[in-house]
Amino acid sequence: MWDPGKSVALVRNPKNPKEFISPEVTLPREVVSFKFLRCSAGKVEWESLPSGENHCVYLSHHKLVHINVREGKHMAVLRADLNSAKKPEIPVQQWDSSTDLSEISKFTADIEPTGDEELIIASFELPLIVKKKNGRWVAEPSNKLLYPSLYGFTMSKYKNAKWVGYVNIPDSATKTDVGEIEKLLNSKNCIPVYLDKKLLAKFENYCEEVLYPFIHNLLSPNNNLEQVATDYWAIYKIVNDSFANAIIKLCSANPMIWLNDVYLLMCPFMIVRKNVNANIGLFLHSSFPSREIYKVFPYREEILTSMLCCNIIGFHVFPYARNFLLSCQCILGLTYQMQ
């Protein structure tokens, strides 16, 4: 039974005003039949097809799909036969030719960010640097390729966004200077993390000489993981705990927390230990090693366990995600399922 109330509304394609496109929908792994429903001048009629025929698409695996259609003046609606899946609860709507198609955005309003959410982003370094000009401290974008652009985009979209990261303050800065710098950065929604310079040097050395080559599947004869881990692993955790403390202090409710890259791989565990309900995302701006390489890392279980404290983990490409899943299976004895 074809029910218009279970339809998915098409919206105008911004790249081609003469074309309508569906929002992304999840369909079951099978042959899915569908047809179009025309709504015009308050009248509703099903697409005219030969008796017993429907459009069909075969999905070899679960995935999000788009359906496109050129409909001229008419509003088209896609209804997928979801007998083997949970049917979406979509309210019945009536449109006529004068209806503003932006109304259809109500279908996805509950899953799209509004900009009012509380968001905390953390990277090892802030996207801004501070320097003194004409006797005043000023903040400027850093020379990093990614974070300044991401900072600008985030602050333009989210009213309640904060960015946590290390800021390099000159050794000559006084307590008054530090206070002015912190006030300046706070006005830019940036929260500085202060680190001892000797601690910082060892932390950066560990990340750049050990973690980064290792995470890119590189093992050097000079890279004595056991010895380096003994000397530097505790420092890596101390820095991650400093970031976790700075993030927790900003959490007034249950914000979205987004962590970046290999510098903060232990931070999810540190945060969850302080707030078990934390909503954490992590994105690796690098590869992830094969399980054969990963299993030689002395603290392999701790890193995986910490990453699994996240609600979502992002990788550049699927092979990196697969390496992560296989490492969890091989080292932690976990199982996983593709969806």
Short mmCIF file of C-alpha atoms in Angstrom, two decimals:
data_model
loop_
_atom_site.label_atom_id
_atom_site.label_comp_id
_atom_site.label_asym_id
_atom_site.label_seq_id
_atom_site.Cartn_x
_atom_site.Cartn_y
_atom_site.Cartn_z
CA MET A 1 0.00 0.00 0.00
CA TRP A 2 1.51 3.29 -1.12
CA ASP A 3 1.05 5.85 1.65
CA PRO A 4 1.73 9.55 0.86
CA GLY A 5 2.30 10.11 4.56
CA LYS A 6 5.51 8.07 4.36
CA SER A 7 6.91 10.10 1.48
CA VAL A 8 10.24 11.88 1.27
CA ALA A 9 9.96 15.38 -0.15
CA LEU A 10 12.27 16.50 -2.93
CA VAL A 11 13.92 19.91 -2.75
CA ARG A 12 15.19 22.18 -5.48
CA ASN A 13 18.81 21.51 -6.41
CA PRO A 14 20.74 24.75 -5.71
CA LYS A 15 23.15 23.88 -8.52
CA ASN A 16 20.35 23.35 -11.05
CA PRO A 17 17.06 25.16 -10.33
CA LYS A 18 15.21 22.99 -12.87
CA GLU A 19 16.05 19.83 -10.96
CA PHE A 20 14.76 18.46 -7.67
CA ILE A 21 16.77 16.19 -5.40
CA SER A 22 15.86 14.14 -2.36
CA PRO A 23 17.54 14.47 1.03
CA GLU A 24 19.81 11.54 1.82
CA VAL A 25 17.78 8.50 2.86
CA THR A 26 18.87 5.10 4.18
CA LEU A 27 17.40 2.20 2.23
CA PRO A 28 17.46 -1.54 3.01
CA ARG A 29 19.83 -3.96 1.27
CA GLU A 30 17.49 -5.28 -1.37
CA VAL A 31 15.55 -4.28 -4.47
CA VAL A 32 13.72 -1.09 -3.53
CA SER A 33 10.68 0.03 -5.49
CA PHE A 34 9.54 3.62 -5.65
CA LYS A 35 7.34 5.98 -7.63
CA PHE A 36 6.60 9.67 -7.71
CA LEU A 37 3.67 11.59 -6.28
CA ARG A 38 2.69 14.83 -7.95
CA CYS A 39 1.25 17.59 -5.78
CA SER A 40 -0.09 20.51 -7.80
CA ALA A 41 -2.80 23.08 -7.13
CA GLY A 42 -3.82 21.20 -3.99
CA LYS A 43 -4.36 17.95 -5.93
CA VAL A 44 -2.41 14.74 -5.30
CA GLU A 45 -1.97 12.04 -7.92
CA TRP A 46 0.40 9.10 -8.29
CA GLU A 47 2.73 8.87 -11.25
CA SER A 48 1.05 7.02 -14.12
CA LEU A 49 2.88 3.74 -14.77
CA PRO A 50 1.79 0.51 -16.49
CA SER A 51 -0.16 -1.72 -14.12
CA GLY A 52 2.04 -3.48 -11.57
CA GLU A 53 5.19 -1.55 -12.52
CA ASN A 54 7.34 0.69 -10.32
CA HIS A 55 10.77 2.21 -10.56
CA CYS A 56 13.34 -0.07 -8.91
CA VAL A 57 16.88 0.28 -7.65
CA TYR A 58 19.04 -2.53 -6.27
CA LEU A 59 21.24 -1.77 -3.28
CA SER A 60 24.05 -4.26 -2.69
CA HIS A 61 24.67 -2.78 0.76
CA HIS A 62 23.16 -0.20 3.09
CA LYS A 63 24.01 3.29 2.03
CA LEU A 64 22.66 6.81 1.79
CA VAL A 65 21.23 7.57 -1.65
CA HIS A 66 19.89 10.57 -3.52
CA ILE A 67 17.07 10.38 -6.07
CA ASN A 68 16.94 13.11 -8.72
CA VAL A 69 14.03 14.05 -10.97
CA ARG A 70 13.23 16.86 -13.38
CA GLU A 71 9.66 17.89 -12.76
CA GLY A 72 9.09 21.30 -14.30
CA LYS A 73 6.43 23.13 -12.30
CA HIS A 74 5.34 20.12 -10.28
CA MET A 75 6.41 19.07 -6.81
CA ALA A 76 7.68 15.49 -6.83
CA VAL A 77 7.80 13.17 -3.82
CA LEU A 78 9.73 9.92 -3.52
CA ARG A 79 8.33 7.05 -1.50
CA ALA A 80 10.66 4.08 -1.00
CA ASP A 81 9.18 0.71 -0.05
CA LEU A 82 10.80 0.20 3.37
CA ASN A 83 9.01 -2.98 4.43
CA SER A 84 12.16 -4.51 5.88
CA ALA A 85 13.32 -1.35 7.62
CA LYS A 86 11.92 0.99 10.22
CA LYS A 87 9.63 3.38 8.41
CA PRO A 88 10.35 7.05 8.99
CA GLU A 89 7.75 9.06 10.84
CA ILE A 90 7.28 11.86 8.36
CA PRO A 91 4.25 14.15 8.74
CA VAL A 92 1.75 14.45 5.88
CA GLN A 93 2.20 17.75 4.07
CA GLN A 94 0.20 19.39 1.28
CA TRP A 95 1.90 21.72 -1.19
CA ASP A 96 0.55 23.74 -4.03
CA SER A 97 2.35 25.58 -6.80
CA SER A 98 2.68 28.73 -4.67
CA THR A 99 4.30 27.00 -1.69
CA ASP A 100 7.82 28.08 -0.83
CA LEU A 101 10.01 25.00 -1.17
CA SER A 102 12.13 26.17 1.76
CA GLU A 103 9.29 24.84 3.92
CA ILE A 104 10.55 21.36 3.12
CA SER A 105 13.63 22.03 5.25
CA LYS A 106 11.39 21.17 8.21
CA PHE A 107 11.94 17.52 7.31
CA THR A 108 15.60 17.71 8.34
CA ALA A 109 15.45 20.51 10.88
CA ASP A 110 15.93 18.08 13.75
CA ILE A 111 19.26 16.77 12.47
CA GLU A 112 20.89 19.94 11.14
CA PRO A 113 22.85 22.18 13.53
CA THR A 114 21.16 25.46 14.33
CA GLY A 115 24.29 27.32 15.37
CA ASP A 116 23.05 27.63 18.96
CA GLU A 117 24.71 24.40 20.13
CA GLU A 118 27.65 24.58 22.48
CA LEU A 119 30.76 23.45 20.62
CA ILE A 120 34.31 23.00 21.92
CA ILE A 121 37.11 22.36 19.43
CA ALA A 122 40.58 21.38 20.58
CA SER A 123 43.81 21.20 18.62
CA PHE A 124 47.35 21.12 19.93
CA GLU A 125 47.96 24.72 18.87
CA LEU A 126 45.42 27.53 18.67
CA PRO A 127 44.59 28.79 15.17
CA LEU A 128 45.77 32.24 16.33
CA ILE A 129 49.22 33.49 17.35
CA VAL A 130 49.90 36.50 19.58
CA LYS A 131 52.54 39.16 19.10
CA LYS A 132 53.21 42.63 20.35
CA LYS A 133 52.80 45.55 17.94
CA ASN A 134 53.23 49.19 18.90
CA GLY A 135 53.12 48.27 22.58
CA ARG A 136 49.88 46.24 22.30
CA TRP A 137 49.25 42.53 22.06
CA VAL A 138 47.43 41.48 18.88
CA ALA A 139 46.12 38.11 17.65
CA GLU A 140 46.71 36.97 14.07
CA PRO A 141 45.97 33.74 12.15
CA SER A 142 48.76 31.19 12.46
CA ASN A 143 50.66 29.91 9.44
CA LYS A 144 49.00 26.49 9.65
CA LEU A 145 47.10 25.38 6.54
CA LEU A 146 43.94 23.99 8.14
CA TYR A 147 43.08 25.43 11.52
CA PRO A 148 42.81 29.18 10.70
CA SER A 149 40.29 28.39 7.94
CA LEU A 150 38.39 25.97 10.17
CA TYR A 151 38.40 28.57 12.95
CA GLY A 152 36.89 31.22 10.69
CA PHE A 153 34.19 28.87 9.42
CA THR A 154 33.32 27.58 12.91
CA MET A 155 33.02 31.00 14.50
CA SER A 156 30.78 32.19 11.65
CA LYS A 157 28.40 29.23 12.10
CA TYR A 158 28.31 28.68 15.87
CA LYS A 159 27.47 31.37 18.41
CA ASN A 160 28.71 29.32 21.37
CA ALA A 161 31.92 27.86 19.96
CA LYS A 162 35.20 27.78 21.88
CA TRP A 163 38.63 26.72 20.64
CA VAL A 164 41.13 25.18 23.06
CA GLY A 165 44.83 24.97 22.28
CA TYR A 166 48.40 25.79 23.25
CA VAL A 167 49.61 29.33 22.68
CA ASN A 168 53.29 30.24 22.50
CA ILE A 169 53.98 33.17 24.83
CA PRO A 170 57.45 34.79 24.71
CA ASP A 171 59.69 34.09 27.70
CA SER A 172 59.98 37.84 28.25
CA ALA A 173 56.22 38.19 28.87
CA THR A 174 55.27 39.38 32.34
CA LYS A 175 52.26 38.31 34.40
CA THR A 176 50.51 41.46 33.18
CA ASP A 177 51.28 40.44 29.57
CA VAL A 178 49.89 36.96 30.19
CA GLY A 179 46.70 38.46 31.58
CA GLU A 180 46.33 40.73 28.55
CA ILE A 181 46.98 37.83 26.17
CA GLU A 182 44.40 35.64 27.85
CA LYS A 183 41.81 38.44 27.76
CA LEU A 184 42.58 39.04 24.08
CA LEU A 185 42.24 35.36 23.17
CA ASN A 186 39.05 34.95 25.19
CA SER A 187 37.53 37.80 23.18
CA LYS A 188 38.27 35.67 20.10
CA ASN A 189 36.63 32.59 21.73
CA CYS A 190 40.04 30.96 22.14
CA ILE A 191 41.04 29.29 25.41
CA PRO A 192 44.82 28.99 25.87
CA VAL A 193 46.48 25.95 27.45
CA TYR A 194 49.78 26.81 29.15
CA LEU A 195 52.61 24.29 29.08
CA ASP A 196 56.06 24.31 30.61
CA LYS A 197 58.64 24.87 27.85
CA LYS A 198 60.76 21.85 28.79
CA LEU A 199 57.66 19.65 28.96
CA LEU A 200 56.50 21.06 25.64
CA ALA A 201 59.81 20.29 23.93
CA LYS A 202 59.67 16.63 24.97
CA PHE A 203 56.00 16.36 24.01
CA GLU A 204 56.60 17.79 20.53
CA ASN A 205 59.64 15.57 20.08
CA TYR A 206 57.61 12.48 21.00
CA CYS A 207 54.76 13.37 18.62
CA GLU A 208 56.96 14.30 15.68
CA GLU A 209 59.72 11.71 16.04
CA VAL A 210 57.67 8.75 17.26
CA LEU A 211 53.92 9.08 16.85
CA TYR A 212 53.76 10.69 13.41
CA PRO A 213 56.13 8.26 11.63
CA PHE A 214 54.48 5.35 13.42
CA ILE A 215 50.94 6.46 12.57
CA HIS A 216 52.06 6.66 8.92
CA ASN A 217 53.27 3.05 8.91
CA LEU A 218 56.94 4.00 9.25
CA LEU A 219 59.32 2.20 11.59
CA SER A 220 62.88 3.50 11.63
CA PRO A 221 65.89 1.48 12.91
CA ASN A 222 66.63 4.52 15.11
CA ASN A 223 63.12 4.58 16.51
CA ASN A 224 63.44 2.59 19.75
CA LEU A 225 59.79 2.56 20.74
CA GLU A 226 60.30 0.86 24.09
CA GLN A 227 62.99 3.28 25.26
CA VAL A 228 61.24 6.37 23.94
CA ALA A 229 57.93 5.24 25.46
CA THR A 230 59.56 4.81 28.86
CA ASP A 231 60.92 8.34 28.79
CA TYR A 232 58.12 10.25 27.06
CA TRP A 233 54.77 8.43 27.38
CA ALA A 234 54.07 9.95 30.80
CA ILE A 235 54.68 13.44 29.35
CA TYR A 236 52.29 12.74 26.48
CA LYS A 237 49.57 11.82 28.99
CA ILE A 238 50.27 14.85 31.20
CA VAL A 239 49.76 17.21 28.23
CA ASN A 240 46.58 15.40 27.18
CA ASP A 241 45.28 15.66 30.74
CA SER A 242 45.97 19.42 30.69
CA PHE A 243 43.81 19.74 27.59
CA ALA A 244 41.09 17.58 29.15
CA ASN A 245 41.01 19.81 32.25
CA ALA A 246 40.72 22.95 30.11
CA ILE A 247 37.86 21.40 28.12
CA ILE A 248 35.97 20.17 31.19
CA LYS A 249 36.08 23.66 32.73
CA LEU A 250 34.17 24.95 29.69
CA CYS A 251 31.41 22.34 29.84
CA SER A 252 28.31 23.98 31.31
CA ALA A 253 25.97 21.24 30.03
CA ASN A 254 26.81 18.50 27.53
CA PRO A 255 28.47 20.24 24.58
CA MET A 256 29.89 18.77 21.42
CA ILE A 257 33.64 18.29 21.88
CA TRP A 258 35.74 17.94 18.74
CA LEU A 259 39.39 16.82 19.07
CA ASN A 260 41.99 16.96 16.32
CA ASP A 261 44.88 14.74 15.34
CA VAL A 262 47.44 12.49 17.02
CA TYR A 263 48.52 15.08 19.59
CA LEU A 264 45.33 14.43 21.60
CA LEU A 265 44.72 10.70 21.26
CA MET A 266 44.55 10.15 25.03
CA CYS A 267 42.31 13.16 25.59
CA PRO A 268 39.00 11.27 25.04
CA PHE A 269 39.80 8.91 27.92
CA MET A 270 40.87 11.81 30.14
CA ILE A 271 37.62 13.67 29.41
CA VAL A 272 35.33 10.67 29.94
CA ARG A 273 37.07 9.92 33.23
CA LYS A 274 35.90 13.36 34.40
CA ASN A 275 32.53 13.43 32.59
CA VAL A 276 31.14 10.07 31.55
CA ASN A 277 28.37 11.71 29.48
CA ALA A 278 30.73 13.77 27.33
CA ASN A 279 29.84 13.93 23.63
CA ILE A 280 33.21 13.55 21.87
CA GLY A 281 34.32 13.50 18.27
CA LEU A 282 37.87 12.88 17.01
CA PHE A 283 39.31 13.46 13.56
CA LEU A 284 42.71 12.13 12.51
CA HIS A 285 44.37 14.42 9.97
CA SER A 286 46.69 11.56 9.05
CA SER A 287 46.63 7.89 8.20
CA PHE A 288 46.22 5.00 10.63
CA PRO A 289 48.78 2.16 10.53
CA SER A 290 48.10 -1.43 9.62
CA ARG A 291 47.52 -3.79 12.53
CA GLU A 292 50.90 -5.45 11.83
CA ILE A 293 52.64 -2.15 12.48
CA TYR A 294 50.30 -0.96 15.20
CA LYS A 295 50.71 -4.04 17.38
CA VAL A 296 54.41 -3.26 18.02
CA PHE A 297 53.52 0.04 19.73
CA PRO A 298 54.10 -0.34 23.49
CA TYR A 299 50.91 1.48 24.53
CA ARG A 300 48.64 0.19 21.76
CA GLU A 301 45.80 -0.80 24.12
CA GLU A 302 45.68 2.60 25.84
CA ILE A 303 45.45 4.51 22.55
CA LEU A 304 42.68 2.28 21.16
CA THR A 305 40.72 2.34 24.42
CA SER A 306 40.89 6.12 24.51
CA MET A 307 39.77 6.50 20.90
CA LEU A 308 36.83 4.19 21.60
CA CYS A 309 35.63 6.66 24.25
CA CYS A 310 34.56 8.89 21.34
CA ASN A 311 31.05 8.99 19.94
CA ILE A 312 32.42 9.39 16.44
CA ILE A 313 35.87 9.05 14.85
CA GLY A 314 36.76 10.54 11.48
CA PHE A 315 39.39 9.23 9.06
CA HIS A 316 40.48 10.57 5.68
CA VAL A 317 39.68 7.40 3.73
CA PHE A 318 38.09 4.03 4.40
CA PRO A 319 41.37 2.00 4.45
CA TYR A 320 42.49 4.00 7.52
CA ALA A 321 39.19 3.27 9.25
CA ARG A 322 39.56 -0.40 8.34
CA ASN A 323 43.07 -0.47 9.84
CA PHE A 324 41.64 0.95 13.05
CA LEU A 325 38.84 -1.63 13.17
CA LEU A 326 41.23 -4.50 12.49
CA SER A 327 43.56 -3.24 15.22
CA CYS A 328 40.65 -3.17 17.69
CA GLN A 329 39.79 -6.71 16.66
CA CYS A 330 43.36 -8.01 16.85
CA ILE A 331 44.53 -6.21 20.01
CA LEU A 332 41.36 -5.71 22.08
CA GLY A 333 39.45 -8.78 20.86
CA LEU A 334 36.49 -6.66 19.74
CA THR A 335 34.14 -7.39 16.86
CA TYR A 336 32.72 -4.86 14.43
CA GLN A 337 29.97 -4.71 11.84
CA MET A 338 29.80 -2.72 8.61
CA GLN A 339 26.60 -0.78 8.01
#
